[in-house]
A tleap script that builds the chain and sets N, CA, C and O, in Angstrom:
source leaprc.protein.ff14SB
mol = sequence {
  NMET PRO THR PRO ALA PRO VAL PRO VAL GLN
  VAL HIE PRO ASP PRO PRO ILE TYR GLN ALA
  LEU TYR SER LEU TRP ALA SER GLN GLY ARG
  THR LEU PRO GLY ARG ARG ASP PRO GLU TRP
  ALA ARG LEU ALA ALA GLY PRO VAL TRP ALA
  ASP ARG THR VAL ARG VAL SER GLY VAL LEU
  VAL ALA PRO ASP GLY ALA CARG
}
set mol.1.N position { 0.864 -1.164 0.004 }
set mol.1.CA position { -0.009 -0.002 0.009 }
set mol.1.C position { 0.891 1.243 -0.011 }
set mol.1.O position { 1.762 1.371 0.849 }
set mol.2.N position { 0.705 2.148 -0.955 }
set mol.2.CA position { 1.565 3.372 -1.000 }
set mol.2.C position { 1.275 4.308 0.155 }
set mol.2.O position { 0.150 4.395 0.647 }
set mol.3.N position { 2.307 4.998 0.569 }
set mol.3.CA position { 2.121 5.981 1.624 }
set mol.3.C position { 1.476 7.233 1.060 }
set mol.3.O position { 1.803 7.655 -0.050 }
set mol.4.N position { 0.568 7.828 1.809 }
set mol.4.CA position { -0.107 9.071 1.304 }
set mol.4.C position { 0.867 10.223 1.265 }
set mol.4.O position { 1.788 10.309 2.077 }
set mol.5.N position { 0.651 11.101 0.316 }
set mol.5.CA position { 1.475 12.283 0.195 }
set mol.5.C position { 1.249 13.211 1.398 }
set mol.5.O position { 0.122 13.339 1.877 }
set mol.6.N position { 2.310 13.852 1.880 }
set mol.6.CA position { 2.122 14.753 3.050 }
set mol.6.C position { 1.214 15.929 2.679 }
set mol.6.O position { 1.245 16.452 1.566 }
set mol.7.N position { 0.434 16.302 3.632 }
set mol.7.CA position { -0.474 17.440 3.429 }
set mol.7.C position { 0.317 18.712 3.649 }
set mol.7.O position { 0.942 18.871 4.698 }
set mol.8.N position { 0.307 19.637 2.670 }
set mol.8.CA position { 1.089 20.875 2.847 }
set mol.8.C position { 0.533 21.713 4.003 }
set mol.8.O position { -0.677 21.811 4.204 }
set mol.9.N position { 1.447 22.301 4.741 }
set mol.9.CA position { 1.070 23.164 5.848 }
set mol.9.C position { 0.864 24.560 5.306 }
set mol.9.O position { 1.714 25.109 4.606 }
set mol.10.N position { -0.287 25.125 5.646 }
set mol.10.CA position { -0.579 26.495 5.170 }
set mol.10.C position { -0.006 27.501 6.146 }
set mol.10.O position { -0.317 27.468 7.336 }
set mol.11.N position { 0.830 28.396 5.645 }
set mol.11.CA position { 1.473 29.415 6.486 }
set mol.11.C position { 0.754 30.736 6.220 }
set mol.11.O position { 0.651 31.168 5.072 }
set mol.12.N position { 0.268 31.363 7.258 }
set mol.12.CA position { -0.406 32.618 7.129 }
set mol.12.C position { 0.565 33.736 7.485 }
set mol.12.O position { 1.297 33.625 8.468 }
set mol.13.N position { 0.584 34.810 6.701 }
set mol.13.CA position { 1.468 35.918 7.062 }
set mol.13.C position { 0.996 36.607 8.338 }
set mol.13.O position { -0.181 36.549 8.694 }
set mol.14.N position { 1.911 37.244 9.002 }
set mol.14.CA position { 1.547 37.982 10.227 }
set mol.14.C position { 0.612 39.123 9.856 }
set mol.14.O position { 0.789 39.737 8.804 }
set mol.15.N position { -0.369 39.422 10.686 }
set mol.15.CA position { -1.239 40.568 10.440 }
set mol.15.C position { -0.395 41.856 10.374 }
set mol.15.O position { 0.669 41.924 10.990 }
set mol.16.N position { -0.847 42.845 9.657 }
set mol.16.CA position { -0.067 44.090 9.506 }
set mol.16.C position { 0.370 44.722 10.831 }
set mol.16.O position { 1.467 45.276 10.902 }
set mol.17.N position { -0.440 44.656 11.861 }
set mol.17.CA position { -0.044 45.280 13.114 }
set mol.17.C position { 1.216 44.625 13.665 }
set mol.17.O position { 2.065 45.309 14.236 }
set mol.18.N position { 1.354 43.304 13.504 }
set mol.18.CA position { 2.550 42.620 13.970 }
set mol.18.C position { 3.724 42.920 13.063 }
set mol.18.O position { 4.845 43.064 13.550 }
set mol.19.N position { 3.515 43.016 11.793 }
set mol.19.CA position { 4.588 43.370 10.863 }
set mol.19.C position { 5.144 44.733 11.232 }
set mol.19.O position { 6.360 44.923 11.222 }
set mol.20.N position { 4.286 45.680 11.555 }
set mol.20.CA position { 4.749 47.022 11.947 }
set mol.20.C position { 5.519 46.956 13.271 }
set mol.20.O position { 6.548 47.614 13.422 }
set mol.21.N position { 5.029 46.174 14.216 }
set mol.21.CA position { 5.706 46.019 15.510 }
set mol.21.C position { 7.076 45.403 15.323 }
set mol.21.O position { 8.064 45.884 15.878 }
set mol.22.N position { 7.134 44.328 14.534 }
set mol.22.CA position { 8.430 43.692 14.272 }
set mol.22.C position { 9.381 44.651 13.615 }
set mol.22.O position { 10.566 44.668 13.951 }
set mol.23.N position { 8.896 45.460 12.677 }
set mol.23.CA position { 9.747 46.431 12.012 }
set mol.23.C position { 10.292 47.455 13.014 }
set mol.23.O position { 11.469 47.813 12.969 }
set mol.24.N position { 9.427 47.920 13.913 }
set mol.24.CA position { 9.854 48.874 14.937 }
set mol.24.C position { 10.909 48.258 15.836 }
set mol.24.O position { 11.950 48.866 16.086 }
set mol.25.N position { 10.644 47.045 16.325 }
set mol.25.CA position { 11.611 46.396 17.211 }
set mol.25.C position { 12.920 46.151 16.501 }
set mol.25.O position { 13.982 46.354 17.088 }
set mol.26.N position { 12.876 45.717 15.247 }
set mol.26.CA position { 14.111 45.490 14.491 }
set mol.26.C position { 14.897 46.785 14.328 }
set mol.26.O position { 16.124 46.777 14.434 }
set mol.27.N position { 14.221 47.884 14.076 }
set mol.27.CA position { 14.907 49.173 13.908 }
set mol.27.C position { 15.546 49.632 15.210 }
set mol.27.O position { 16.488 50.424 15.183 }
set mol.28.N position { 15.055 49.155 16.347 }
set mol.28.CA position { 15.612 49.529 17.652 }
set mol.28.C position { 16.662 48.503 18.127 }
set mol.28.O position { 17.213 48.627 19.220 }
set mol.29.N position { 16.924 47.497 17.288 }
set mol.29.CA position { 17.953 46.504 17.623 }
set mol.29.C position { 17.479 45.433 18.605 }
set mol.29.O position { 18.291 44.718 19.191 }
set mol.30.N position { 16.165 45.329 18.779 }
set mol.30.CA position { 15.619 44.323 19.739 }
set mol.30.C position { 15.613 42.940 19.110 }
set mol.30.O position { 15.613 42.791 17.888 }
set mol.31.N position { 15.607 41.946 19.962 }
set mol.31.CA position { 15.499 40.576 19.494 }
set mol.31.C position { 14.041 40.279 19.157 }
set mol.31.O position { 13.127 40.669 19.883 }
set mol.32.N position { 13.846 39.579 18.037 }
set mol.32.CA position { 12.481 39.321 17.582 }
set mol.32.C position { 12.147 37.831 17.804 }
set mol.32.O position { 13.018 36.964 17.729 }
set mol.33.N position { 10.856 37.566 18.079 }
set mol.33.CA position { 10.444 36.173 18.272 }
set mol.33.C position { 10.836 35.340 17.029 }
set mol.33.O position { 10.663 35.770 15.888 }
set mol.34.N position { 11.353 34.175 17.291 }
set mol.34.CA position { 11.703 33.256 16.235 }
set mol.34.C position { 13.011 33.568 15.551 }
set mol.34.O position { 13.367 32.887 14.589 }
set mol.35.N position { 13.750 34.577 16.009 }
set mol.35.CA position { 15.037 34.914 15.428 }
set mol.35.C position { 16.122 34.761 16.482 }
set mol.35.O position { 15.885 34.913 17.680 }
set mol.36.N position { 17.306 34.461 16.002 }
set mol.36.CA position { 18.457 34.259 16.875 }
set mol.36.C position { 18.886 35.559 17.505 }
set mol.36.O position { 18.900 36.598 16.846 }
set mol.37.N position { 19.239 35.512 18.781 }
set mol.37.CA position { 19.726 36.678 19.512 }
set mol.37.C position { 21.242 36.565 19.620 }
set mol.37.O position { 21.754 35.785 20.424 }
set mol.38.N position { 21.975 37.357 18.797 }
set mol.38.CA position { 23.442 37.229 18.774 }
set mol.38.C position { 24.087 37.569 20.128 }
set mol.38.O position { 25.088 36.956 20.500 }
set mol.39.N position { 23.537 38.515 20.850 }
set mol.39.CA position { 24.143 38.862 22.161 }
set mol.39.C position { 24.004 37.710 23.128 }
set mol.39.O position { 24.949 37.378 23.843 }
set mol.40.N position { 22.813 37.085 23.160 }
set mol.40.CA position { 22.614 35.952 24.063 }
set mol.40.C position { 23.541 34.792 23.679 }
set mol.40.O position { 24.128 34.153 24.552 }
set mol.41.N position { 23.671 34.524 22.404 }
set mol.41.CA position { 24.548 33.451 21.930 }
set mol.41.C position { 25.992 33.736 22.356 }
set mol.41.O position { 26.703 32.818 22.767 }
set mol.42.N position { 26.432 34.992 22.262 }
set mol.42.CA position { 27.792 35.356 22.665 }
set mol.42.C position { 27.980 35.162 24.145 }
set mol.42.O position { 28.986 34.600 24.578 }
set mol.43.N position { 27.010 35.628 24.940 }
set mol.43.CA position { 27.146 35.511 26.393 }
set mol.43.C position { 27.063 34.060 26.859 }
set mol.43.O position { 27.810 33.640 27.743 }
set mol.44.N position { 26.152 33.299 26.257 }
set mol.44.CA position { 25.977 31.894 26.637 }
set mol.44.C position { 27.173 31.030 26.233 }
set mol.44.O position { 27.400 29.975 26.825 }
set mol.45.N position { 27.937 31.468 25.230 }
set mol.45.CA position { 29.078 30.692 24.760 }
set mol.45.C position { 30.277 30.800 25.703 }
set mol.45.O position { 31.174 29.958 25.662 }
set mol.46.N position { 30.297 31.830 26.551 }
set mol.46.CA position { 31.422 32.027 27.465 }
set mol.46.C position { 31.343 31.070 28.628 }
set mol.46.O position { 30.267 30.575 28.964 }
set mol.47.N position { 32.484 30.806 29.244 }
set mol.47.CA position { 32.479 29.898 30.409 }
set mol.47.C position { 31.754 30.522 31.598 }
set mol.47.O position { 31.758 31.738 31.788 }
set mol.48.N position { 31.139 29.658 32.384 }
set mol.48.CA position { 30.397 30.110 33.567 }
set mol.48.C position { 31.311 30.737 34.574 }
set mol.48.O position { 30.903 31.654 35.287 }
set mol.49.N position { 32.549 30.270 34.659 }
set mol.49.CA position { 33.499 30.706 35.663 }
set mol.49.C position { 34.281 31.936 35.213 }
set mol.49.O position { 35.304 32.254 35.818 }
set mol.50.N position { 33.829 32.643 34.163 }
set mol.50.CA position { 34.547 33.766 33.646 }
set mol.50.C position { 34.791 34.807 34.755 }
set mol.50.O position { 33.858 35.237 35.433 }
set mol.51.N position { 36.023 35.186 34.918 }
set mol.51.CA position { 36.360 36.182 35.957 }
set mol.51.C position { 36.778 37.502 35.340 }
set mol.51.O position { 37.577 38.245 35.910 }
set mol.52.N position { 36.229 37.785 34.164 }
set mol.52.CA position { 36.608 39.008 33.473 }
set mol.52.C position { 35.368 39.882 33.301 }
set mol.52.O position { 34.232 39.428 33.436 }
set mol.53.N position { 35.627 41.134 33.003 }
set mol.53.CA position { 34.531 42.080 32.713 }
set mol.53.C position { 33.993 41.774 31.326 }
set mol.53.O position { 34.758 41.557 30.386 }
set mol.54.N position { 32.673 41.759 31.207 }
set mol.54.CA position { 32.035 41.488 29.905 }
set mol.54.C position { 31.150 42.653 29.525 }
set mol.54.O position { 30.784 43.464 30.376 }
set mol.55.N position { 30.813 42.740 28.282 }
set mol.55.CA position { 29.924 43.765 27.774 }
set mol.55.C position { 28.538 43.179 27.562 }
set mol.55.O position { 28.363 42.242 26.784 }
set mol.56.N position { 27.521 43.755 28.281 }
set mol.56.CA position { 26.122 43.311 28.155 }
set mol.56.C position { 25.324 44.523 27.686 }
set mol.56.O position { 25.242 45.548 28.363 }
set mol.57.N position { 24.742 44.362 26.500 }
set mol.57.CA position { 23.939 45.448 25.909 }
set mol.57.C position { 24.707 46.761 25.879 }
set mol.57.O position { 24.148 47.825 26.148 }
set mol.58.N position { 25.976 46.679 25.555 }
set mol.58.CA position { 26.784 47.874 25.415 }
set mol.58.C position { 27.315 48.412 26.730 }
set mol.58.O position { 28.018 49.422 26.717 }
set mol.59.N position { 27.012 47.785 27.879 }
set mol.59.CA position { 27.462 48.232 29.187 }
set mol.59.C position { 28.468 47.248 29.758 }
set mol.59.O position { 28.227 46.041 29.740 }
set mol.60.N position { 29.587 47.739 30.263 }
set mol.60.CA position { 30.573 46.839 30.880 }
set mol.60.C position { 30.061 46.408 32.242 }
set mol.60.O position { 29.625 47.229 33.049 }
set mol.61.N position { 30.123 45.093 32.487 }
set mol.61.CA position { 29.699 44.544 33.750 }
set mol.61.C position { 30.846 43.757 34.348 }
set mol.61.O position { 31.363 42.824 33.733 }
set mol.62.N position { 31.237 44.138 35.541 }
set mol.62.CA position { 32.342 43.454 36.241 }
set mol.62.C position { 31.837 42.140 36.806 }
set mol.62.O position { 30.629 41.946 36.941 }
set mol.63.N position { 32.756 41.229 37.140 }
set mol.63.CA position { 32.343 39.911 37.671 }
set mol.63.C position { 31.475 40.022 38.935 }
set mol.63.O position { 30.648 39.145 39.183 }
set mol.64.N position { 31.650 41.093 39.742 }
set mol.64.CA position { 30.820 41.241 40.933 }
set mol.64.C position { 29.478 41.905 40.650 }
set mol.64.O position { 28.699 42.142 41.574 }
set mol.65.N position { 29.202 42.206 39.390 }
set mol.65.CA position { 27.931 42.833 39.015 }
set mol.65.C position { 27.958 44.334 39.039 }
set mol.65.O position { 26.997 44.967 38.602 }
set mol.66.N position { 29.054 44.948 39.546 }
set mol.66.CA position { 29.130 46.389 39.574 }
set mol.66.C position { 29.352 46.938 38.180 }
set mol.66.O position { 30.073 46.353 37.372 }
set mol.67.N position { 28.731 48.052 37.913 }
set mol.67.CA position { 28.867 48.646 36.554 }
set mol.67.C position { 29.686 49.909 36.625 }
set mol.67.O position { 29.916 50.555 35.603 }
savepdb mol mol.pdb
quit
């Protein structure tokens, strides 16, 4: 018995209000749902025991949390 062909998934575009919101967030450099966050990836890639000052959202943060 042949296997049935897969049923195509219908993808609906985001309503215009969401498209405008995504455009605004993207223009402000914010992370968007469903998209990779490069800053998070960079921070998560570092070792947990890092004893150095790191840059978070453009702000230097010392190991003790002082800015």
